[in-house]
Each structure stands twice: as structure tokens, then as C-alpha cells.
Short mmCIF file of C-alpha atoms in Angstrom, two decimals:
data_model
loop_
_atom_site.label_atom_id
_atom_site.label_comp_id
_atom_site.label_asym_id
_atom_site.label_seq_id
_atom_site.Cartn_x
_atom_site.Cartn_y
_atom_site.Cartn_z
CA VAL A 1 -0.03 0.10 0.04
CA GLU A 2 1.40 3.45 -0.84
CA PHE A 3 0.50 6.55 0.87
CA PHE A 4 1.01 9.83 -0.80
CA ASP A 5 1.43 13.29 0.74
CA SER A 6 -1.90 15.23 0.67
CA LYS A 7 -0.34 17.86 -1.44
CA GLU A 8 0.81 15.53 -3.97
CA ASP A 9 -1.97 14.31 -6.38
CA PRO A 10 -0.79 10.90 -8.16
CA LEU A 11 -3.36 11.46 -11.11
CA ALA A 12 -1.59 14.93 -11.92
CA THR A 13 1.68 13.12 -12.68
CA ALA A 14 0.14 10.23 -14.43
CA GLU A 15 0.51 9.80 -18.29
CA VAL A 16 -2.61 9.77 -20.22
CA ILE A 17 -2.21 7.65 -23.39
CA VAL A 18 -5.03 8.44 -26.04
CA PRO A 19 -4.91 6.07 -29.03
CA GLU A 20 -4.99 7.68 -32.45
CA VAL A 21 -8.30 7.63 -34.30
CA GLU A 22 -8.40 7.34 -38.14
CA VAL A 23 -10.74 10.12 -39.15
CA ILE A 24 -12.60 9.16 -42.22
CA PRO A 25 -13.71 12.26 -44.12
CA PRO A 26 -17.18 12.53 -45.00
CA ARG A 27 -18.21 11.29 -48.52
CA ILE A 28 -19.74 14.34 -50.33
CA LYS A 29 -22.06 13.22 -53.13
CA THR A 30 -22.60 15.59 -55.87
CA ALA A 31 -26.00 15.87 -57.38
CA ASN A 32 -26.13 14.95 -60.91
CA ASP A 33 -28.30 17.05 -63.32
CA PHE A 34 -30.19 14.82 -65.76
CA ALA A 35 -32.35 17.85 -67.14
CA TRP A 36 -30.67 17.42 -70.56
CA ILE A 37 -32.26 13.94 -70.98
CA ARG A 38 -35.65 15.64 -71.15
CA ARG A 39 -34.78 17.97 -74.00
CA PRO A 40 -35.67 17.19 -77.42
CA ARG A 41 -32.94 14.89 -79.24
CA SER A 42 -32.71 17.77 -81.89
CA LYS A 43 -31.19 20.16 -79.18
CA HIS A 44 -28.75 17.46 -77.93
CA GLY A 45 -24.87 17.83 -78.59
CA PRO A 46 -22.67 15.03 -79.98
CA LYS A 47 -21.66 13.94 -76.29
CA GLU A 48 -25.22 13.91 -75.13
CA LEU A 49 -26.37 11.64 -78.14
CA LYS A 50 -23.58 9.24 -77.48
CA ALA A 51 -24.61 9.10 -73.75
CA VAL A 52 -28.25 8.53 -74.68
CA ALA A 53 -27.44 5.76 -77.10
CA LEU A 54 -25.14 4.15 -74.30
CA LEU A 55 -28.15 4.26 -71.91
CA LYS A 56 -30.37 2.76 -74.49
CA ALA A 57 -27.97 -0.01 -75.07
CA LEU A 58 -27.82 -0.60 -71.43
CA GLU A 59 -31.55 -0.71 -71.17
CA GLU A 60 -31.71 -3.21 -74.02
CA CYS A 61 -29.06 -5.37 -72.38
CA ARG A 62 -30.89 -5.16 -68.92
CA GLU A 63 -33.96 -6.34 -70.56
CA ASP A 64 -32.28 -9.32 -72.31
CA HIS A 65 -30.96 -10.53 -69.17
CA PHE A 66 -34.06 -9.86 -66.95
CA SER A 67 -31.98 -7.88 -64.51
CA ASP A 68 -31.22 -4.51 -63.32
CA ILE A 69 -27.79 -2.83 -63.96
CA ARG A 70 -26.37 -3.84 -60.58
CA GLY A 71 -27.30 -7.29 -61.53
CA LEU A 72 -25.48 -6.98 -64.88
CA LEU A 73 -22.43 -5.56 -63.19
CA ALA A 74 -22.41 -8.31 -60.66
CA MET A 75 -22.66 -10.77 -63.64
CA VAL A 76 -19.67 -9.60 -65.18
CA LYS A 77 -17.80 -9.20 -61.90
CA GLU A 78 -17.50 -5.36 -62.06
CA GLU A 79 -19.05 -4.24 -58.75
CA GLY A 80 -17.14 -1.08 -58.04
CA ASN A 81 -15.42 0.11 -54.90
CA HIS A 82 -17.15 0.00 -51.39
CA TYR A 83 -19.32 2.82 -52.20
CA GLY A 84 -20.43 0.98 -55.38
CA LEU A 85 -18.81 3.37 -57.96
CA LEU A 86 -16.93 2.26 -60.89
CA SER A 87 -13.91 3.71 -62.28
CA PRO A 88 -13.85 4.70 -66.02
CA ALA A 89 -11.63 1.57 -66.49
CA ALA A 90 -14.09 -0.72 -64.79
CA SER A 91 -16.85 0.72 -66.71
CA LEU A 92 -15.29 0.12 -70.09
CA SER A 93 -14.47 -3.54 -68.92
CA ALA A 94 -17.94 -3.95 -68.07
CA LEU A 95 -19.31 -2.50 -71.16
CA GLU A 96 -16.77 -4.95 -73.18
CA LYS A 97 -17.94 -7.97 -71.17
CA LEU A 98 -21.57 -7.34 -71.86
CA HIS A 99 -20.72 -6.92 -75.44
CA VAL A 100 -22.17 -3.38 -75.81
CA GLN A 101 -20.85 -1.54 -78.51
CA HIS A 102 -20.02 2.10 -77.76
CA SER A 103 -17.72 5.05 -79.01
CA PHE A 104 -16.28 5.97 -75.57
CA SER A 105 -12.67 5.64 -74.59
CA ASP A 106 -10.99 5.76 -71.27
CA GLN A 107 -10.09 9.56 -71.84
CA SER A 108 -13.52 10.47 -72.73
CA LEU A 109 -14.97 9.01 -69.53
#
């Protein structure tokens, strides 16, 4: 048993060890503006026409396989990161595996 002088506080001299905690920054999700899809096709630019054609091709592929887009991506083993987001390279790989013809390149995505 140790006895301390009443003037000496044993906790005042004690070293407190606080473990470092990894701070995960919040995921900031930007809102996409899909208003351009509702415009008449005659007012679409070349990039927008390519995007609409790709969406239509994915829709037909989805219908052919009786699945949703996530199911198609899981079928070709391109499920993305822990947020479910695909990189441009993974997107192109998935389109190739699904035999979807398109005019996009890795630089244009």
C-alpha cells in the first residue's frame, strides 16, 4: 500500500495515453443534373447523343438478361468500390464483357 502526501496528486503526474483514431472524411455526393435527357433530341450535342445511345444500349441489355444494372455488373464481376462506384476503366471493362458497342474511350469518360 502506498501513501501519498496530501499535497501531491498521483493523477496529476500520471501519463494519459490516448489512442490515435483514424478520421474518415465524409463522402460528399454531388447531385447529377439529368435535365438534358428531357430535352428534345434535336437540341442534344454530340456527347449527349452518345450518352443517350449508351443508356439505351444498357436498357436493352438489362431487358435481355431480365436484370437490373447492378445485377448486370455483378454478372460480369465489376461491382465497383465500397461505395459501389465504378472507375472509368471498370466501366469500359463491364461494357466490353456485356458486348455493348460504344464510342467511348478511357479518356472521354
